[in-house]
Coordinates of C-alpha atoms in Angstrom, one line a residue:
X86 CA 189.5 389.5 332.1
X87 CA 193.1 388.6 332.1
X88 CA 195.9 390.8 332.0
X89 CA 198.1 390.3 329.0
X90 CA 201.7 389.2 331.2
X91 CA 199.1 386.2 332.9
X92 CA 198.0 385.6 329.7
X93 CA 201.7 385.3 327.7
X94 CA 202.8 383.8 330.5
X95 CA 200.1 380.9 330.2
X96 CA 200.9 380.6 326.4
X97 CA 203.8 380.2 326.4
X98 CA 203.6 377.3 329.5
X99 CA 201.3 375.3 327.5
X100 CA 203.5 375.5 324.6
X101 CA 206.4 374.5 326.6
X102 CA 204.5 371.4 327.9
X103 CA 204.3 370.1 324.7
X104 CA 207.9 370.9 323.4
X105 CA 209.1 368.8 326.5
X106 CA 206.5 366.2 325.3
X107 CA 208.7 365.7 322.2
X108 CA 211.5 365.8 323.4
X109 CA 211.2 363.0 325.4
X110 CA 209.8 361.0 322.7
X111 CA 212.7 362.0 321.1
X112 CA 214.9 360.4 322.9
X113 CA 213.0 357.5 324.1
X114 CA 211.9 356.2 320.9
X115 CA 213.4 353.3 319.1
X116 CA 212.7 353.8 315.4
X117 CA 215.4 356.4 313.7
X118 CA 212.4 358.0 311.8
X119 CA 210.9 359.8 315.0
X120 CA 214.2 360.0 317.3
X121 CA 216.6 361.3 314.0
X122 CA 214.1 362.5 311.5
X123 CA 211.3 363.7 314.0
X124 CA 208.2 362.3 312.4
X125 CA 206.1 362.5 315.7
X126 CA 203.8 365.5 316.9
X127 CA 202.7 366.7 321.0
X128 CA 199.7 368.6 321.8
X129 CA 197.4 369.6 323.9
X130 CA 193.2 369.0 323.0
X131 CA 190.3 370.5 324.4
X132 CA 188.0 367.3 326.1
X133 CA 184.8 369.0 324.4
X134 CA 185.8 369.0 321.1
X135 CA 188.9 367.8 320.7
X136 CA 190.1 371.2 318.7
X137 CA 194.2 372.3 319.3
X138 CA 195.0 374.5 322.8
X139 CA 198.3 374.1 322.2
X140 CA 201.1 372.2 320.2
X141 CA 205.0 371.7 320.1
X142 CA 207.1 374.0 317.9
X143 CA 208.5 371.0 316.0
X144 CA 205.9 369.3 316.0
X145 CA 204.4 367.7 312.6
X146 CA 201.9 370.1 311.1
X147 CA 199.6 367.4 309.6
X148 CA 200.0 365.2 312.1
X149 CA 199.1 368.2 314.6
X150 CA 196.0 369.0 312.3
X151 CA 194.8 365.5 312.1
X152 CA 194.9 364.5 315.6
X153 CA 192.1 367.1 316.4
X154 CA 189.8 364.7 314.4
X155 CA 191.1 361.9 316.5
X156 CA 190.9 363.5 319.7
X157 CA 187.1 364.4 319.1
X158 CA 186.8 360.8 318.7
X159 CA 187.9 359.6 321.8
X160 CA 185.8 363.1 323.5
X161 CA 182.6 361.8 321.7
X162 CA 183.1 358.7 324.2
X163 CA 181.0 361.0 327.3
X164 CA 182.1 359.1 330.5
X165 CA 184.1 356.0 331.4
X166 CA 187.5 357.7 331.1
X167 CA 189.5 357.6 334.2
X168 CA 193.0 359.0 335.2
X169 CA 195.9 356.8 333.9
X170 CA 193.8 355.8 331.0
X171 CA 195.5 356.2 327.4
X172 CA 193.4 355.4 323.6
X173 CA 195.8 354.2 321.1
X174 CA 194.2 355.3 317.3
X175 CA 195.6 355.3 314.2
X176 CA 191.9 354.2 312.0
X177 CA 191.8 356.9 309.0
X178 CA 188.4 357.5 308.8
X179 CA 188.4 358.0 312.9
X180 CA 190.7 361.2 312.6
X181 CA 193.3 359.6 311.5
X182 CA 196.0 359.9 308.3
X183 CA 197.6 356.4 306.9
X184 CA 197.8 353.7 309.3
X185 CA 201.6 354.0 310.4
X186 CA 200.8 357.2 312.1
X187 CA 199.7 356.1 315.5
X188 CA 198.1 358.5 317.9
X189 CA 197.8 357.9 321.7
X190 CA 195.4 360.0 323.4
X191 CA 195.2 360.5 327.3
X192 CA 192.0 362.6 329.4
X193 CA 193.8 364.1 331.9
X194 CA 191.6 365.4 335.1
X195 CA 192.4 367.9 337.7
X196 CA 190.3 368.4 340.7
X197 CA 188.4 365.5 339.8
X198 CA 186.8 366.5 336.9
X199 CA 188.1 366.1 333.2
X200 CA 190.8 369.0 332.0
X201 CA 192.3 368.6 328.2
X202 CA 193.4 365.4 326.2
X203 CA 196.8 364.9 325.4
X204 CA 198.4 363.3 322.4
X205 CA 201.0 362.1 321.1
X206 CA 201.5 361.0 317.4
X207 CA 204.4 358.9 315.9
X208 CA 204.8 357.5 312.4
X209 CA 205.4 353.8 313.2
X210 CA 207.7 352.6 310.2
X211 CA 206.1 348.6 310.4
X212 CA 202.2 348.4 310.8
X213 CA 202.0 344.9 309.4
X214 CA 200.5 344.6 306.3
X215 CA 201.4 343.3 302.7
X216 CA 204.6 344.5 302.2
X217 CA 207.4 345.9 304.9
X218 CA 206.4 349.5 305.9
X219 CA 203.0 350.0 304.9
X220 CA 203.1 351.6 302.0
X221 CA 201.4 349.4 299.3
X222 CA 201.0 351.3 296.5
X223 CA 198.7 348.6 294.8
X224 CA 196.8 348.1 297.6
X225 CA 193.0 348.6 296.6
X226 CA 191.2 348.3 300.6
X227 CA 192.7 349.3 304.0
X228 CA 193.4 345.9 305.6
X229 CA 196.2 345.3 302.9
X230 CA 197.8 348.5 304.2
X231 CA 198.0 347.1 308.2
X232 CA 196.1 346.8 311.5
X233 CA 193.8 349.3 312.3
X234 CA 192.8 350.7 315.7
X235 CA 189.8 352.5 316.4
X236 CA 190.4 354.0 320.1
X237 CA 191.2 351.5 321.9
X238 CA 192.3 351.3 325.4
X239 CA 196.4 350.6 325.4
X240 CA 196.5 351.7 329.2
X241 CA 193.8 351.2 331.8
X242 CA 194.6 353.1 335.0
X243 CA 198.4 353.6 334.4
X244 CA 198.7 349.7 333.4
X245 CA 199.4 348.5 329.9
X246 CA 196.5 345.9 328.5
X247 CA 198.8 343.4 327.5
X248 CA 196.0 341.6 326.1
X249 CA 196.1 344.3 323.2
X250 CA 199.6 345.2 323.3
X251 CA 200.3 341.3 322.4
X252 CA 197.7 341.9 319.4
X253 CA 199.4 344.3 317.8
X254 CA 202.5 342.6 318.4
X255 CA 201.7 339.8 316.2
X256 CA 200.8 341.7 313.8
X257 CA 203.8 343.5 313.2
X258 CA 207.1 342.7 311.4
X259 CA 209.7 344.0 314.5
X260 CA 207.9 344.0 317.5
X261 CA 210.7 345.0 319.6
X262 CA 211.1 348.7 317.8
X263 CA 207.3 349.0 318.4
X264 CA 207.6 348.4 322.4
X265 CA 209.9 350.9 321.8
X266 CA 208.1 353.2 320.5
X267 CA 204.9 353.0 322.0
X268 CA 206.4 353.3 325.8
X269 CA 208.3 356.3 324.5
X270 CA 204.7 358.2 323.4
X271 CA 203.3 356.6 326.5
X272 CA 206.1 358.4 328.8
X273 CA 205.6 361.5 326.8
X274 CA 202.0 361.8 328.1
X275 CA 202.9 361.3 331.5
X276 CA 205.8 363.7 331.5
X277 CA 203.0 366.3 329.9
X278 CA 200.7 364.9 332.4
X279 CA 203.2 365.9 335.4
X280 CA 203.8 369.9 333.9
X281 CA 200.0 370.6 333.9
X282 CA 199.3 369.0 337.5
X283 CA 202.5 371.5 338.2
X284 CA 200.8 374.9 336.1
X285 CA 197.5 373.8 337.9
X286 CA 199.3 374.3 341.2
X287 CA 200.7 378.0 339.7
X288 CA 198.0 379.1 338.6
X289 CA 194.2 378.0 339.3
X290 CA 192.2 375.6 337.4
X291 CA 189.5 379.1 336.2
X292 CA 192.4 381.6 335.3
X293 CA 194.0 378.5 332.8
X294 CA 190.7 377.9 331.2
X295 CA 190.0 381.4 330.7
X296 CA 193.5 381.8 328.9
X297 CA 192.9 378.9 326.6
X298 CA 189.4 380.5 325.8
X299 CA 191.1 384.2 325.4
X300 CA 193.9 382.3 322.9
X301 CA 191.4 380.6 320.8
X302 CA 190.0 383.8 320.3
X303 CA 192.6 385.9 319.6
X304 CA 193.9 383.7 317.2
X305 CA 190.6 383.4 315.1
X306 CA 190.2 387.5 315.6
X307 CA 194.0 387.2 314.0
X308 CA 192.8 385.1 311.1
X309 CA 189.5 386.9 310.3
X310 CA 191.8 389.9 310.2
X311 CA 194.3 388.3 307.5
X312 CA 191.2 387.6 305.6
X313 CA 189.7 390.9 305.2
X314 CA 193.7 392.0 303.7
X315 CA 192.6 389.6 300.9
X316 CA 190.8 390.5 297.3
X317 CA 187.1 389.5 298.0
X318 CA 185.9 387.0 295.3
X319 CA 186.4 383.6 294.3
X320 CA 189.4 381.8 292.8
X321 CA 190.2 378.5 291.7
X322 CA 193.4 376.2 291.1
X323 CA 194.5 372.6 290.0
X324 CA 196.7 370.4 290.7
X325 CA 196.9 366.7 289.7
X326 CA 198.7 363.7 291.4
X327 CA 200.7 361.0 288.7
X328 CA 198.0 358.4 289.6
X329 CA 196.8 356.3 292.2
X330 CA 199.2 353.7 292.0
X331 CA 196.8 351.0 290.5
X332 CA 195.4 352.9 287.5
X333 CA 197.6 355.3 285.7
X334 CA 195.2 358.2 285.2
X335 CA 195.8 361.6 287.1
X336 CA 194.3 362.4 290.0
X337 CA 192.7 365.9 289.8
X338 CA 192.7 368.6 293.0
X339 CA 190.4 370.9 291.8
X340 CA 190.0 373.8 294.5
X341 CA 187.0 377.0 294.4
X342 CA 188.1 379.5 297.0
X343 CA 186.0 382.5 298.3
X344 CA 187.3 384.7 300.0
X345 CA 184.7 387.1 302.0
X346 CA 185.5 389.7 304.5
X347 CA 186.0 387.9 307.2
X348 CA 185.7 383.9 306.4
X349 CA 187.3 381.8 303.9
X350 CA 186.3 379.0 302.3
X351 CA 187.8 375.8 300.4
X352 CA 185.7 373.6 298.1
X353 CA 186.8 370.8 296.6
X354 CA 183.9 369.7 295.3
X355 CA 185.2 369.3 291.5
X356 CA 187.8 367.1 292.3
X357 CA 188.6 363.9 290.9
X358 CA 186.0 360.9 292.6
X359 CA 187.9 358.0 295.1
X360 CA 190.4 355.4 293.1
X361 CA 191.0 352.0 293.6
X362 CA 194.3 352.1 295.1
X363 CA 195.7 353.8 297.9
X364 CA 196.1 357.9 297.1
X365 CA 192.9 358.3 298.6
X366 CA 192.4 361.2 301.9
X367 CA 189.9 361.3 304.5
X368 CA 188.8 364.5 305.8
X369 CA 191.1 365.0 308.8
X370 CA 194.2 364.9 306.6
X371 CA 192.5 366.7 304.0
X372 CA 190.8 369.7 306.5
X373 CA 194.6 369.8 308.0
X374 CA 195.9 370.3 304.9
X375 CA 194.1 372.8 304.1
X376 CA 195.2 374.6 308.0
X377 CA 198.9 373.9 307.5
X378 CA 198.9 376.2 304.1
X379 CA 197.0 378.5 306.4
X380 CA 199.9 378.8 308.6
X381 CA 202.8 378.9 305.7
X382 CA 201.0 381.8 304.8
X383 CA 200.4 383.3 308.6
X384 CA 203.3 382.1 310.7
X385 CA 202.6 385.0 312.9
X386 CA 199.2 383.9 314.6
X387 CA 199.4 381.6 317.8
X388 CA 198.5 377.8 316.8
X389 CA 195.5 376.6 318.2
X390 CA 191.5 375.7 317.3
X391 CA 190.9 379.2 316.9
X392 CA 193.3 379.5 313.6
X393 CA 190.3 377.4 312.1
X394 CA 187.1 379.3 313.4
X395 CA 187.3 381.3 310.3
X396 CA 187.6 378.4 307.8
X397 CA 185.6 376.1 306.2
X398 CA 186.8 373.2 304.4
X399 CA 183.9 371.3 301.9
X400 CA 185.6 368.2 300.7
X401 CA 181.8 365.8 299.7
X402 CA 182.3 361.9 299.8
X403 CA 182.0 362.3 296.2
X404 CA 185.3 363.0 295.8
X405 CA 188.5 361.5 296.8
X406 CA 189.5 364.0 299.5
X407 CA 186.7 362.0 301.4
X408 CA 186.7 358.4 301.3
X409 CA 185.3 356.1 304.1
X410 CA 185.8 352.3 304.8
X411 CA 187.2 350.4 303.2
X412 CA 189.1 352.8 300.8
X413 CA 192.7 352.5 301.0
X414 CA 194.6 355.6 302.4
X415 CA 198.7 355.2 302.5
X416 CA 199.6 357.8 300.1
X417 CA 197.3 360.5 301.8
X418 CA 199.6 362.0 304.7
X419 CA 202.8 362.5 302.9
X420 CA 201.3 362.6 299.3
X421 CA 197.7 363.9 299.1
X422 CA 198.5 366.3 301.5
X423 CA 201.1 368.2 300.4
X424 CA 198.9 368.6 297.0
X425 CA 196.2 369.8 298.7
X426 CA 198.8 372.9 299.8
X427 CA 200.0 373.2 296.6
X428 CA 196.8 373.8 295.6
X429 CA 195.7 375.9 298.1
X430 CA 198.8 378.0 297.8
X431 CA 197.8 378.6 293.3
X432 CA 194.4 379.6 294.5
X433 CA 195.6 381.5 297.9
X434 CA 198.1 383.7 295.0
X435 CA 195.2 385.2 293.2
X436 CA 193.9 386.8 296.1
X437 CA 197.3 388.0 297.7
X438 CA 199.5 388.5 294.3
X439 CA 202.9 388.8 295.2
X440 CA 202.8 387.3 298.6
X441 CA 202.9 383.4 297.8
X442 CA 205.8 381.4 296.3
X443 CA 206.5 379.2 293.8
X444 CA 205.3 375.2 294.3
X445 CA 207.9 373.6 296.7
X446 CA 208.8 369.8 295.6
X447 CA 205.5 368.3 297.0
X448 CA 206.0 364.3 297.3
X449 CA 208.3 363.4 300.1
X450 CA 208.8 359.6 297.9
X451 CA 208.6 357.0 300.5
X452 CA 210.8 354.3 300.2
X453 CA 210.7 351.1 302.9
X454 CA 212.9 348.3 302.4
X455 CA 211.9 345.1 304.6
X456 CA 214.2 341.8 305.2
X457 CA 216.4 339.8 307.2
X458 CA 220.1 341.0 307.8
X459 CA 222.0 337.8 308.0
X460 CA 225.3 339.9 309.6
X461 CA 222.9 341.2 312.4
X462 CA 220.7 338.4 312.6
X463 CA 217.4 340.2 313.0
X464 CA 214.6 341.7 310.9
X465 CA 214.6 345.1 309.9
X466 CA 211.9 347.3 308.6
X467 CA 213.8 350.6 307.2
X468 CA 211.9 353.8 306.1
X469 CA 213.4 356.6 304.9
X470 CA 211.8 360.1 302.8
X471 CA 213.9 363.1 301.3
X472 CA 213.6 366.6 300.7
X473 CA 213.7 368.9 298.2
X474 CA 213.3 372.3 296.4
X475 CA 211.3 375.0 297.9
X476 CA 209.6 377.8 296.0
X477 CA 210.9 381.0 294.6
X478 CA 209.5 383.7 296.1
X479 CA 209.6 387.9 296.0
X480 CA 212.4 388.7 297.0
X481 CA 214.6 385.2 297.4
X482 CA 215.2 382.2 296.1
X483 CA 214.2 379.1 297.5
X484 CA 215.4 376.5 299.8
X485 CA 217.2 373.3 298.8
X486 CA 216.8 369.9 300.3
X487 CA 214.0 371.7 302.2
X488 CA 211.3 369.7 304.1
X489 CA 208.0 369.1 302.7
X490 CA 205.5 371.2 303.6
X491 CA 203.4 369.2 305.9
X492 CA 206.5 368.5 308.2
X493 CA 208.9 369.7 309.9
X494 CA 210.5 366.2 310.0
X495 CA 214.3 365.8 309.3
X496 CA 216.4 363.3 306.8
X497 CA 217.3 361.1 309.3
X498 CA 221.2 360.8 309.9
X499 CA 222.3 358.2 306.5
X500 CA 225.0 356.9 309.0
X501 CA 222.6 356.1 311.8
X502 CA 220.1 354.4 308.8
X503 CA 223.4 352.0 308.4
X504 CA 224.8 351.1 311.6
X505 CA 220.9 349.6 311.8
X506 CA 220.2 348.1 308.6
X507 CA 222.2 346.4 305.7
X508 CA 221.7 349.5 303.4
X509 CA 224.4 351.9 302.1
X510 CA 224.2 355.3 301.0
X511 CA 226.8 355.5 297.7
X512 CA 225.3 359.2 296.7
X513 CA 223.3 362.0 298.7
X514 CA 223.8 365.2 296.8
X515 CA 222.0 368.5 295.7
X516 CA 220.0 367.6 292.2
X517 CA 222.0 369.7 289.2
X518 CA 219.3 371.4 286.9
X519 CA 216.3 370.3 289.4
X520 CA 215.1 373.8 290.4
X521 CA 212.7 376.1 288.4
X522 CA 213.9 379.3 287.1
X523 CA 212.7 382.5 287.9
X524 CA 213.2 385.9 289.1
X525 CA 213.8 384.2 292.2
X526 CA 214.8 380.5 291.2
X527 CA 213.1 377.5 293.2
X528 CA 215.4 375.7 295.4
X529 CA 217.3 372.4 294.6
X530 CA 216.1 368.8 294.9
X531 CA 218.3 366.2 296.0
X532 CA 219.5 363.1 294.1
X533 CA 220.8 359.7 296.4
X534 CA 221.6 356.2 295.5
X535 CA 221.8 353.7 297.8
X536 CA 222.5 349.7 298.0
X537 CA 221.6 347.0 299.7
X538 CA 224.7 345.1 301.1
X539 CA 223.8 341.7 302.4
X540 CA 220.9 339.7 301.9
X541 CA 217.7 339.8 300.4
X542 CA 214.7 342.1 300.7
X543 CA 211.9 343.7 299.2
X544 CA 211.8 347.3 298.5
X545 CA 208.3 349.9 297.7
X546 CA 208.4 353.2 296.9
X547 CA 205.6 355.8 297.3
X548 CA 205.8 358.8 295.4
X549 CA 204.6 361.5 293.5
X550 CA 205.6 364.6 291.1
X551 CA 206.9 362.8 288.1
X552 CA 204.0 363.5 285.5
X553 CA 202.8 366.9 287.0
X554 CA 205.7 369.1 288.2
X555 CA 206.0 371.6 290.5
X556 CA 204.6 375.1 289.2
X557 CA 206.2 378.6 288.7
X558 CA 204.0 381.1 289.8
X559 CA 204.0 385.2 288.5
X560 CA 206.0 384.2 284.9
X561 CA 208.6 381.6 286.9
X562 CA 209.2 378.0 285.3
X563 CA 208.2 374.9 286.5
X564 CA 210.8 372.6 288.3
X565 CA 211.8 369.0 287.5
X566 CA 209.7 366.5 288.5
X567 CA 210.6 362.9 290.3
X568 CA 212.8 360.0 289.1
X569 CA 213.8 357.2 289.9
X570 CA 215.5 354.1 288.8
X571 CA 216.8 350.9 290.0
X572 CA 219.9 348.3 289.4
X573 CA 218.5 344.8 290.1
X574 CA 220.7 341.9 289.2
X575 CA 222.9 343.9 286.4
X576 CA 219.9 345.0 284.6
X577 CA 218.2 348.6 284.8
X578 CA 214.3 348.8 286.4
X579 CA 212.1 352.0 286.2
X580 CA 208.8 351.5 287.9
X581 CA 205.6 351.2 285.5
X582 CA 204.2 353.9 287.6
X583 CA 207.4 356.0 288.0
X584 CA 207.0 356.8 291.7
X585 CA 205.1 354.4 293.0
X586 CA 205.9 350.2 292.9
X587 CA 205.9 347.7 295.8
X588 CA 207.1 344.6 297.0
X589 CA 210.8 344.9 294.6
X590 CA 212.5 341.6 295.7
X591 CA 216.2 343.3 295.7
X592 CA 219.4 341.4 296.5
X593 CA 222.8 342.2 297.8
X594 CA 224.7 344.4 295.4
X595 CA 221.4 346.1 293.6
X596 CA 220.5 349.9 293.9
X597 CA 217.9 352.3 294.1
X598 CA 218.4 355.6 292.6
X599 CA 215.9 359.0 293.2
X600 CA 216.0 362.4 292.5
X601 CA 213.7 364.5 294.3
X602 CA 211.4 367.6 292.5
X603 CA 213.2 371.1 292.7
X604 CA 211.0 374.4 293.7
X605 CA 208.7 376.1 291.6
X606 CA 210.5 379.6 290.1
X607 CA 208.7 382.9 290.7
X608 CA 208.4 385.8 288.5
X609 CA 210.1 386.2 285.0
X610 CA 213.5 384.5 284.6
X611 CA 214.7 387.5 282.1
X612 CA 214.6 389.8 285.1
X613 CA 217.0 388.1 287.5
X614 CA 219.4 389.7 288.8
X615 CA 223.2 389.1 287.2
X616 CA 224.8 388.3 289.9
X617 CA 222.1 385.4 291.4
X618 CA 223.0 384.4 287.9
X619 CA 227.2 384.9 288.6
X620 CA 226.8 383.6 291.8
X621 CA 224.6 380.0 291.2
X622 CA 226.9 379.1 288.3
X623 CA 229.9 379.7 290.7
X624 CA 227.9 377.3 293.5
X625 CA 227.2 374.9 290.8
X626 CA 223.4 375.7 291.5
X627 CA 221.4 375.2 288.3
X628 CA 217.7 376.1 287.4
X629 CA 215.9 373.7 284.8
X630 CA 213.6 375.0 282.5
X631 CA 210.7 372.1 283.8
X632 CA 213.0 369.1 283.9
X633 CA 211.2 366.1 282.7
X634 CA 208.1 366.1 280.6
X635 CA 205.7 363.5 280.0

């Protein structure tokens, strides 16, 4: 057994590999949205199966969740890996999210014999498809929404296979930013690769497997005890999304939890069946989902495998939490996802009253505008998401312009979005009236309006949160939902689906204007406390009574 300074010692080292992981990709990678906003995700995989030893602390939650699923895929391939090999994967129903997340995944051996997997994940902001940036929010199968890659081998004993990099490559709209990128997750890995040759030469190749084993375990002994603080019984929540960006019915999350002693378990079994266009989730973004709520609620227990021994997510085919080939997925990672906590958090409330907050904003509205710059010559794929308003909750109010739930990622810098592309921001401010009152108020959304200054382009926008707003919980209010209009040639555009239209041919001049959801309110608004009151109205901070209602 090992003593508890080896074992500390060993956690925190592994952690520490994959913080150094990002941070290289950090600074190595082209695209804004992973060097600025830090859409990317490092960790460390057991070879077996492919479950989390250890992960960076600013690392994407969903991404980190996911990429489990995708490491077991490339462990299920028994033999044939060799050192300086590297799987590129970004396939959804492989472990995957939406397509522009691409995952690289590298065996690493010491002493001969196979040790961990690493990855690396990075939201790619051009993955081909119909329209610039992947999101196409009418798209009705996957090959609309851009290439996809099953495991492939991108590196074969520390080469690159040009043969596939030059697929890819002509498949995409700015192959450049992808080199880019790609070598930056690719020297992540080897960096990684380095620090555990160097912990192996600390400490031997036994004591290190027995402290990953002794982790795992501690953290699912620290999760079963959580559990057993809970009301035993079963609870359920719902939660709709606006619609599927096709058909404009909602999209019901309908969650059964059961909470026994020591185990908890999340059926989704009622929930709405798989729609035609693209806010469909497979299971690894759905299953994650459900582990990132897990750790809003735990922050306290070490992140790895072990955090999900305890847990088990039913999410049948039947539904469209589940979808397979050729369903198309672009709305599930930054959309479905952060519904499925919402809902978990409503039905996670009943058994812990008091201890969960209000619903944060819950739709991070991707925007991508695609198009030729004529004063810098080239072609430019630009992505951008926002935050807004987190919960209310005992004790405090909530955080404006916060980041979604499923991230950790920033708003990248509006000045470095354009120095790169022809876009302008005329307007980034805190939303008046967007947060839900309460006790404890939600936090603010944000409202921005930008342009487009030379050319022409086309513009989509995937979103969420308009119909269904965020909720109050224990007597708060619910917060303002999404909107979002446009200025195209003089005349004023709302989308037909309100947060969801692609393929907007905009020209110089023409606008885009959205205003992101506040924070759900928590407890009864009567009982807040004058001077919250004295002191928002001095800040020009105020609560909404549920914004817009449709």
């Amino acid at each position: 057994m090992l003593d508890p300074i080896t074992l500390t010692v060993l956690h925190h080292r592994l952690q520490q590999i994959t913080e150094e992981m990002d941070v290289i990709l950090d600074r190595a990678a082209f695209s804004p949205i992973i060097s600025e906003g830090q859409d990317r995700a490092s960790g460390i995989f057991d070879p077996v199966d492919g479950k989390l030893v250890a992960q960076g602390a600013t690392g994407m939650p969903i991404h980190i969740g996911a990429m489990q699923y995708a490491a077991a895929t490339i462990a299920r391939r028994r033999g044939g890996h060799a050192p300086g090999d590297i799987y590129i994967i970004n396939d959804p129903y492989k472990g995957g999210t939406h397509l522009m997340d691409v995952k690289l995944i590298m065996p690493v051996f010491v002493e001969g014999r196979l040790f961990c997997l690493l990855g690396s994940s990075g939201h790619w902001p051009d993955i081909g498809g119909a329209v610039p940036g992947g999101f196409v929010t009418r798209a009705v199968e996957v090959q609309q929404e851009g290439i996809r890659i099953g495991g492939q081998r991108i590196c074969r004993g520390g080469e690159i296979e040009q043969d596939l990099l030059d697929l890819i490559l002509d498949n995409v709209r700015v192959p450049e930013q992808r080199v880019g990128d790609l070598k930056a997750q690719i020297a992540s890995l080897r960096a990684g690769e380095a620090q555990i040759a160097r912990l192996l030469s600390e400490h031997s190749l036994d004591v290190v497997e027995k402290a990953i084993a002794a982790l795992r375990k501690t953290s699912a002994d620290l999760m079963a005890e959580r559990i057993a603080t809970l009301k035993p019984g079963r609870y359920s929540f719902e939660d709709a999304l606006d619609n599927d960006g096709v058909e404009d019915n909602p999209l019901w999350i309908r969650l059964d939890l059961t909470v026994e002693p020591n185990r908890l378990v999340f059926d989704f079994s009622r929930s709405s069946p798989p729609c035609r266009g693209p806010m469909n989730s497979v299971i690894s973004t759905t299953a994650s989902a459900v582990f990132v709520a897990l750790k809003h609620i735990y922050p306290e227990i070490p992140m790895n495998g072990g955090c999900f021994d305890p847990v088990e997510v039913i999410a049948p085919e039947t539904t469209f939490l589940n979808v397979g080939y050729p369903r198309p997925v672009s709305g599930c990672a930054a959309e479905v996802s952060q519904r499925v906590v919402d809902v978990v958090f409503g039905a996670m409330a009943q058994a812990a009253p008091g201890e969960l907050t209000g619903a944060p904003f819950g739709s991070a509205i991707n925007v991508t505008i695609g198009g030729f710059d004529p004063g810098q010559k080239k072609r430019y794929v630009f992505y951008f998401y926002s935050g807004g308003g987190a919960g209310g909750y005992q004790g405090g109010d909530g955080l404006s312009n916060a980041c979604s739930t499923v991230g950790l990622a920033k708003t990248p810098p509006l000045e470095v979005v354009e120095q790169q592309t022809p876009i302008l921001f005329e307007r980034y401010a805190l939303r008046e009236g967007s947060a839900g009152s309460g006790q404890f108020r939600g936090g603010l959304g944000v409202e921005y309006k930008l342009k487009l200054m030379r050319g022409e382009a086309r513009l989509s926008v995937l979103g969420d949160r308009a119909k269904f707003q965020p909720y109050g919980i224990e007597g708060g209010l619910p917060a303002a939902g999404t909107s979002i209009d446009m200025e195209i040639s003089g005349a004023s555009y709302t989308p037909p689906m309100l947060a969801k239209d692609e393929g907007i041919v905009i020209s110089s001049g023409d606008t885009f204007t959205c205003r992101t959801p506040g924070g759900g309110g928590f407890g009864d608004p009567a009982r807040r406390d004058p001077q919250r009151v004295a002191r928002d109205l001095a800040n020009g901070f105020t609560a909404g009574d549920g914004g817009n209602k449709f």
